[in-house]
Coordinates of C-alpha atoms and ligand atoms in Angstrom, one line a residue:
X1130 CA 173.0 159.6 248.3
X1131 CA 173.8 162.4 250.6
X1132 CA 171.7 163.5 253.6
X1133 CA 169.7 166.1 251.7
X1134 CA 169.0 164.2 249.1
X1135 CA 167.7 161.3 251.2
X1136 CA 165.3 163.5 253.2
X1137 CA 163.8 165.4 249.9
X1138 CA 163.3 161.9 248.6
X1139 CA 161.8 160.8 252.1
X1140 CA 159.7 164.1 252.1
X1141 CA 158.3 163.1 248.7
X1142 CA 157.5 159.8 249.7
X1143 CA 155.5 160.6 253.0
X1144 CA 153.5 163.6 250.9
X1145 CA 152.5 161.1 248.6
X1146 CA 151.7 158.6 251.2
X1147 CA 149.9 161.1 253.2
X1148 CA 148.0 162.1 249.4
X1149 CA 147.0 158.9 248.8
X1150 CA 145.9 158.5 252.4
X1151 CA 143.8 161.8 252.1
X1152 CA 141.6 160.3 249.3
X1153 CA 141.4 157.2 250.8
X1154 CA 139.5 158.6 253.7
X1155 CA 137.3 160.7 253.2
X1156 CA 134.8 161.4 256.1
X1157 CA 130.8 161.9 256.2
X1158 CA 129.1 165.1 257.2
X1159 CA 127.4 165.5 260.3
X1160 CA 126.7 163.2 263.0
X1161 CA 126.3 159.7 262.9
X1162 CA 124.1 157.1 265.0
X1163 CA 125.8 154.7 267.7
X1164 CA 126.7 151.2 265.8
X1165 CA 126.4 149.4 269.1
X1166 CA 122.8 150.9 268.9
X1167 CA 122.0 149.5 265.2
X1168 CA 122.9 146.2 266.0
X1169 CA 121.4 143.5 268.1
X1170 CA 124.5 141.8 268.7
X1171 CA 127.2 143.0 270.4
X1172 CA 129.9 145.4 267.9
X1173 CA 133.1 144.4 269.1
X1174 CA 136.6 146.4 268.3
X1175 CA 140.1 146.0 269.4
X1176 CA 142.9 148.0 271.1
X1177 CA 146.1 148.7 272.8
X1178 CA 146.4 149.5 276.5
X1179 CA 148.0 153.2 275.0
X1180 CA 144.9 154.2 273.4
X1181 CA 143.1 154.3 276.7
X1182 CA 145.2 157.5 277.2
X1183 CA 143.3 159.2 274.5
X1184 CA 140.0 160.7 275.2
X1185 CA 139.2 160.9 271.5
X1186 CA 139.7 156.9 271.2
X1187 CA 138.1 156.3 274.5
X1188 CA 134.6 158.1 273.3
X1189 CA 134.3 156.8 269.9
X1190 CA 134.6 153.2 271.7
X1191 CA 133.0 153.7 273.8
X1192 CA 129.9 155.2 272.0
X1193 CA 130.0 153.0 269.1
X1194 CA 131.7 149.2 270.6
X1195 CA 130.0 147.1 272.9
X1196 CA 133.2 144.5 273.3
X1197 CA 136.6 145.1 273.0
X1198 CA 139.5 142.4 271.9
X1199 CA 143.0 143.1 273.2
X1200 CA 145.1 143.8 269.5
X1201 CA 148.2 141.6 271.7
X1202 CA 148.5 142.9 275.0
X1203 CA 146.8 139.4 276.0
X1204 CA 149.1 137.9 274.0
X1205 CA 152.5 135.6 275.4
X1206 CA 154.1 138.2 273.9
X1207 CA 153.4 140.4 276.2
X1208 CA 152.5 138.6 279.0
X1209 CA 154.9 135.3 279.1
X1210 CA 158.1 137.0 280.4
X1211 CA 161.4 135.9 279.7
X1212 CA 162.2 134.4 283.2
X1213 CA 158.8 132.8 283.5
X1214 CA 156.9 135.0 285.0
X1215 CA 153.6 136.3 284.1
X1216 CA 152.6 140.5 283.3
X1217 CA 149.4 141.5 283.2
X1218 CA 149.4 145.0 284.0
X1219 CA 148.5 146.0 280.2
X1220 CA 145.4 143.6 280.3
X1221 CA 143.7 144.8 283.4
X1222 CA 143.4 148.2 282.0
X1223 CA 142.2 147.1 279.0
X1224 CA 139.8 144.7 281.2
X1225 CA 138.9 147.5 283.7
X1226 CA 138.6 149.8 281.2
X1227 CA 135.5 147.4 279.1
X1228 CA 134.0 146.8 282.9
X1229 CA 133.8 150.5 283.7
X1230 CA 132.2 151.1 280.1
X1231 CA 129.4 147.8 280.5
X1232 CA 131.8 146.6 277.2
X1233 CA 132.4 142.7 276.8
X1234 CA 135.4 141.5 277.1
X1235 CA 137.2 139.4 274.6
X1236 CA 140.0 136.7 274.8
X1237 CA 142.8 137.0 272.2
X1238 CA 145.2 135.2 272.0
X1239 CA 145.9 132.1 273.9
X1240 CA 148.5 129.4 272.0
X1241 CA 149.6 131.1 268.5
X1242 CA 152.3 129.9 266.6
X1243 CA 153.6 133.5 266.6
X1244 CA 154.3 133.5 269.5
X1245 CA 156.9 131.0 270.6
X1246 CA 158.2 132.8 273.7
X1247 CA 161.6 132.4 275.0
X1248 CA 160.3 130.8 278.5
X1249 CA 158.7 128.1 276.4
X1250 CA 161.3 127.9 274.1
X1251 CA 163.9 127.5 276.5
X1252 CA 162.1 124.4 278.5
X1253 CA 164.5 121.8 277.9
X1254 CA 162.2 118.8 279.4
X1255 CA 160.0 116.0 279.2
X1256 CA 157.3 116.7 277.2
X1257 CA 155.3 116.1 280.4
X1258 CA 156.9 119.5 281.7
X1259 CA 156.6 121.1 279.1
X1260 CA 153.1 120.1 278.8
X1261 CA 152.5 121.6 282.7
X1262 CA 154.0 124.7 281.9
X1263 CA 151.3 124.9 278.8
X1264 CA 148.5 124.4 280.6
X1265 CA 150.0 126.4 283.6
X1266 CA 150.0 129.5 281.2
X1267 CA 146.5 128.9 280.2
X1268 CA 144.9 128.4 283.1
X1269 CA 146.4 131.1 284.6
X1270 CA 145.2 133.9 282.5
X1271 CA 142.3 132.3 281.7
X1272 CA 141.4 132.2 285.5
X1273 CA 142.5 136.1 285.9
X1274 CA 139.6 136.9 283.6
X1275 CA 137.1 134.6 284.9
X1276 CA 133.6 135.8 285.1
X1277 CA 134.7 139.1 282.7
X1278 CA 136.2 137.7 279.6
X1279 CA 132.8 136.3 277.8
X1280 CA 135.0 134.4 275.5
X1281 CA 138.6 133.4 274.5
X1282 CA 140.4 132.4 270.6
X1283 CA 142.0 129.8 272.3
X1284 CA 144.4 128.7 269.1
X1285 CA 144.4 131.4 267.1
X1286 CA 145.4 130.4 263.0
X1287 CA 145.8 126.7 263.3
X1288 CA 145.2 126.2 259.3
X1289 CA 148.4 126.7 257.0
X1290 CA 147.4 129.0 254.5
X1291 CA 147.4 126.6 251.4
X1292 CA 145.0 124.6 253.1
X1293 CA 147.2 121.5 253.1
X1294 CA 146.9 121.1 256.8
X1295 CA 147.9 122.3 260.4
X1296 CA 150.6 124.9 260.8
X1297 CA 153.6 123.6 262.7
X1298 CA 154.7 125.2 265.8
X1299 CA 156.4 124.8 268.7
X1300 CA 153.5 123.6 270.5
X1301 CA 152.7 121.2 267.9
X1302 CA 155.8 119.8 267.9
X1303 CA 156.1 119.4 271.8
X1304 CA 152.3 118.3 272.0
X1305 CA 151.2 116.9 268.7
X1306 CA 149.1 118.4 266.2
X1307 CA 146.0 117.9 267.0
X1308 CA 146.3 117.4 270.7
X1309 CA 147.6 120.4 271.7
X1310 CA 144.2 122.3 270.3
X1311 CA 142.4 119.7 272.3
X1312 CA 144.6 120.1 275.3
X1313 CA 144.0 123.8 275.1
X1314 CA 140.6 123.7 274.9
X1315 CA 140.4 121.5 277.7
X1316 CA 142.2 123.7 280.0
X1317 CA 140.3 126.8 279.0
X1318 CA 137.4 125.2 280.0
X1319 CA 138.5 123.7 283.6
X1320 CA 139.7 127.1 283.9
X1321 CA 136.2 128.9 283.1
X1322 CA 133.4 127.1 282.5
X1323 CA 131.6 129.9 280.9
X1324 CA 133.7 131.2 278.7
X1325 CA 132.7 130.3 274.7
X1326 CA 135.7 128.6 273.2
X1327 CA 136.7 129.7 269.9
X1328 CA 139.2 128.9 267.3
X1329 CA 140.0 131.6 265.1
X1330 CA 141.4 132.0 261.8
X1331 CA 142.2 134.2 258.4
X1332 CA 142.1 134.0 254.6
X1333 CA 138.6 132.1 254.8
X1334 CA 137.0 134.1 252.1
X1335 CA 139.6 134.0 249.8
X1336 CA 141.0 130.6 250.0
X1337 CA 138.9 127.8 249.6
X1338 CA 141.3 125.2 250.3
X1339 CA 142.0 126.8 253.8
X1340 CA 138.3 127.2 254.7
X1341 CA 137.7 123.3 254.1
X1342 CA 140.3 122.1 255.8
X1343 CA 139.5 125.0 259.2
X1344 CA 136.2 122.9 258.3
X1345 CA 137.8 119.5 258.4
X1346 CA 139.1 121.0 262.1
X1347 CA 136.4 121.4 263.5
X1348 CA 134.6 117.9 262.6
X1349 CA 137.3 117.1 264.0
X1350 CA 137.6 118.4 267.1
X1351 CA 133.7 118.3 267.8
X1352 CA 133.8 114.2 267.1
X1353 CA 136.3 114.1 269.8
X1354 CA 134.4 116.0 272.2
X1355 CA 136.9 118.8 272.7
X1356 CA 134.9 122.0 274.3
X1357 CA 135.2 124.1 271.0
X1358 CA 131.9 126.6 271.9
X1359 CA 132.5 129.0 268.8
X1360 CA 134.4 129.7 265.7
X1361 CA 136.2 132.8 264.7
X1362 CA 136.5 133.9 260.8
X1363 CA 138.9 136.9 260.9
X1364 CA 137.4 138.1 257.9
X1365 CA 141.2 140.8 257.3
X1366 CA 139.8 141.5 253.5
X1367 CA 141.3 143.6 251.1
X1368 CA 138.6 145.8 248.5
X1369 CA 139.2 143.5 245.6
X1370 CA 137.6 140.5 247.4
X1371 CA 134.7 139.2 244.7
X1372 CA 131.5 140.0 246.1
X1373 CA 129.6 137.0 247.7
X1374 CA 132.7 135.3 249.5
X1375 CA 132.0 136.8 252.9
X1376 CA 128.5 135.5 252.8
X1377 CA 129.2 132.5 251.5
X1378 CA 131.8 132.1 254.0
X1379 CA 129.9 132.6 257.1
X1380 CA 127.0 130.5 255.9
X1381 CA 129.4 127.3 255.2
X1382 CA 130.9 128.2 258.7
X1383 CA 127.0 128.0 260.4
X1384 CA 126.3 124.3 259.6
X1385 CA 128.3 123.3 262.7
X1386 CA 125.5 125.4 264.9
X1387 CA 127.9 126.9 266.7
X1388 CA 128.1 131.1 267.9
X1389 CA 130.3 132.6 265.1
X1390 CA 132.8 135.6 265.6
X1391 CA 133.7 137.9 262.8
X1392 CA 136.0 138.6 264.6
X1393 CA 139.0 140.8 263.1
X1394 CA 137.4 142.4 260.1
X1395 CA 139.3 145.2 258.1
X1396 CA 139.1 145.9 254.2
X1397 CA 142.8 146.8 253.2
X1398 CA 142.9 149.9 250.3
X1399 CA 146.1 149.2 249.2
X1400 CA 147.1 145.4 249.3
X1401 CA 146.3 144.6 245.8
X1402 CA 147.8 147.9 244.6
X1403 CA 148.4 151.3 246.5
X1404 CA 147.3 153.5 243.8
X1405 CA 144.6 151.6 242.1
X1406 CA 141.1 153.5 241.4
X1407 CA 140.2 154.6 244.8
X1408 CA 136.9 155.7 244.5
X1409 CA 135.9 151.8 243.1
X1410 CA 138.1 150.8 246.0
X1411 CA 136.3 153.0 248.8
X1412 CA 132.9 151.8 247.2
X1413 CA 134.1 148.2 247.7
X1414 CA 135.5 148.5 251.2
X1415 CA 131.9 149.7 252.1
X1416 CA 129.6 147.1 250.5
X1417 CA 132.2 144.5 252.0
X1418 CA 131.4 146.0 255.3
X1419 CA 127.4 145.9 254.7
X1420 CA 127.8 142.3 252.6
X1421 CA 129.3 140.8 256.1
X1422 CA 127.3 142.6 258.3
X1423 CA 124.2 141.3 256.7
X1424 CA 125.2 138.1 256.4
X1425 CA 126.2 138.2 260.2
X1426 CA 122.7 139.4 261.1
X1427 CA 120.9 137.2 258.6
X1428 CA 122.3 134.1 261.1
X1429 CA 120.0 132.2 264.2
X1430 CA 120.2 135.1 267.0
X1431 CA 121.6 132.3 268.9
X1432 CA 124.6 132.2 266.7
X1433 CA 125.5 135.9 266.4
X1434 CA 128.5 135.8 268.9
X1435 CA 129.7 139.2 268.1
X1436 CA 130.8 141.5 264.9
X1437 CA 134.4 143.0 265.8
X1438 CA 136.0 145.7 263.3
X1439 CA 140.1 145.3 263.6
X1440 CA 140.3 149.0 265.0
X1441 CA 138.7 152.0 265.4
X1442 CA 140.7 154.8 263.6
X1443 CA 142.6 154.6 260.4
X1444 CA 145.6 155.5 261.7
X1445 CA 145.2 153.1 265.0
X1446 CA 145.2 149.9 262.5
X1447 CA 147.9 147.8 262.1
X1448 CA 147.8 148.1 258.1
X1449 CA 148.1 151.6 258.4
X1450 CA 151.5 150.6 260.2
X1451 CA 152.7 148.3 257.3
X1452 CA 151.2 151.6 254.6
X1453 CA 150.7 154.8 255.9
X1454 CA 148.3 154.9 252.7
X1455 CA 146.1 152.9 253.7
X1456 CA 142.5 153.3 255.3
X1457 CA 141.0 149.9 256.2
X1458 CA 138.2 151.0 258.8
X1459 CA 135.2 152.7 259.6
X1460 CA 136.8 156.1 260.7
X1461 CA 139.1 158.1 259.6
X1462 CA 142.6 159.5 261.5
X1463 CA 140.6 161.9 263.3
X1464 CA 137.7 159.7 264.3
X1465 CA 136.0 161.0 262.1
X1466 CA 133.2 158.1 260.6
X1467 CA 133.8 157.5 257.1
X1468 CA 131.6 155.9 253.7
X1469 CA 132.0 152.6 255.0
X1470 CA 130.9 153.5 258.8
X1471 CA 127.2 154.4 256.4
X1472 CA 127.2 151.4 254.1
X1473 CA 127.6 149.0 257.8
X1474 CA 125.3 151.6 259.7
X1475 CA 122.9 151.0 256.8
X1476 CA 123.0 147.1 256.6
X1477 CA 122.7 147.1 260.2
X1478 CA 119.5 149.0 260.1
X1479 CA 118.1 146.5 257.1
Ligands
9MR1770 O1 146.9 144.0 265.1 C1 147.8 143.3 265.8 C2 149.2 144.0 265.9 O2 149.0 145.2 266.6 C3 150.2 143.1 266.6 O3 151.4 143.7 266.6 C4 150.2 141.8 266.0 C5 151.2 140.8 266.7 O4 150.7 140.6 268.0 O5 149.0 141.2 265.9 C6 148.0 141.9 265.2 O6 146.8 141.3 265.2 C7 146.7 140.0 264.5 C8 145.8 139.1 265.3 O7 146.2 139.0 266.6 C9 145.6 137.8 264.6 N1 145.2 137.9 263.3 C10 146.0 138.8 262.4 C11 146.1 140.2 263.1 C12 146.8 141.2 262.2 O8 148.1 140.8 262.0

């Protein structure tokens, strides 16, 4: 294919993305209420250090979020460098930045198995080093945001997606299975006393299997007196999800008693096929939005830990990177709020 060709074919392809990304949209008229203002817990969303450089993304945040979730600058990928060291230039904005605004600050991530960083990796010692340099990572940032970060996913996806048990990772294999959640938790907490301890995870709604045995974790953990304060259900949907599993969802995840943390929600347009009927897909995305918000606010006040959206704009979300097509969230690229911003306003206000 020569040049030319390439880029007409290219062309074509990002019109029709951009087409199918137009009628996915779609924003509401006039001016719409503060979310932060409908709801009696706190609306939580998340971001990147960059967007603080954007007065549009700063405003609607700030207007509409009342906790913010760092999407990975908290990460080890970001801050465990290669040589050891630690960076946390990134998260101190993104700290300072929720302080300045009276916005909650949210803990995410602090052992994932996606992130096996070099410094880590490269630790050929006793497990009793490696197990120092573990808990040397987490008290260390968990001890720069003492007293601001309300809460941290302290193992973040610990549950392999069939449901057949815990995901392997470098920490597991160094620490054990089991004992390195454990040992996590118990660090977080010498490290902050106050901060609610979550673990967090995905695919809850939609696979069975995998929510009984995140359930089967948490007996688990709680039998062995490990400090786990809350539990995160990611809730990353996509507008085909049957009706019902949201709320069903949250409610088996109540019975522990603990604060719960929808904590990454998005309703993908596209996953289960880009050019499917989009106005039955946009009328989906919004009564998944209202079916877990009113499940959320249907819970004891007591365990209403916060209801976080997965980004602000469209375009911000990480699904838009994977499919320009897509539209998962509540506005649109402009900030514009869209149908599903109305169908969570108006569940909120219920
Ligand atoms: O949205 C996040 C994206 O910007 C990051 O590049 C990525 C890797 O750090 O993580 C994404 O967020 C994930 C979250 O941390 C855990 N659950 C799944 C989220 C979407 O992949």
């Amino acid at each position: 294919m020569t040049w030319t060709t390439r880029r007409a074919v290219l062309g074509s392809a990002l019109a029709l993305a951009a087409c199918g990304k137009q009628a996915n949209s779609q924003p509401i008229p006039g001016p719409v209420p503060p979310l932060k203002s409908l709801a009696p817990f706190p609306m939580g969303t998340c971001l990147q250090a960059r967007f603080l450089d954007d007065p549009t993304w700063t405003t609607l945040a700030a207007d509409h979020f009342s906790q913010l979730t760092a999407e990975w600058e908290m990460k080890m990928e970001y801050i465990a460098k290669p040589d050891g060291g630690f960076q946390f230039d990134r998260a101190d904005r993104i700290a300072d930045f929720a302080g300045r605004n009276g916005m909650r600050l949210f803990g995410h991530a602090l052992v994932w198995y996606a992130n096996e960083p070099d410094a880590f990796k490269n630790l050929d010692e006793t497990r009793q080093a490696f197990g120092r340099a573990y808990d040397n990572y987490i008290t260390a940032v968990v001890g720069r945001y003492r007293g601001r970060a309300s809460g941290w996913d302290v193992v973040n996806e610990p549950i392999l997606d069939d449901g057949s048990g815990l995901r392997q990772s470098l920490w597991s294999r160094r620490l054990g299975e089991i004992d390195h959640i454990r040992r996590a938790l118990d660090t977080a907490r010498a490290a902050d006393p106050d901060a609610v301890l979550f673990i967090n995870d995905y695919n809850l709604e939609s696979r069975p299997a995998k929510l009984a045995a995140y359930q089967r974790l948490i007996e688990k953990l709680l039998a062995a007196g490990a400090p786990l304060g809350g539990i995160g259900c990611q809730t990353h949907t996509e507008s085909e999800l049957p009706p019902g599993s949201i709320a069903r969802t949250l409610t088996d995840l109540a019975r522990f008693g603990l604060p719960l943390h929808v904590s990454e929600m998005d309703v993908s347009l596209v996953q289960g096929g880009p050019f499917a009927n989009k106005d039955l897909a946009r009328q989906r995305q919004g009564e998944l939005y209202a079916e877990a918000a009113a499940a959320f606010a249907a819970l004891p006040a007591a365990q209403q830990f916060a209801f976080t959206v997965w980004g602000v704009r469209d375009g911000d979300s990480w699904l838009a990177r994977e499919n320009r097509a897509d539209a998962p969230l509540l506005f649109d690229d402009a900030g514009r709020a869209k149908a599903s911003f109305s169908a969570l306003a108006a569940a909120l206000r219920r």
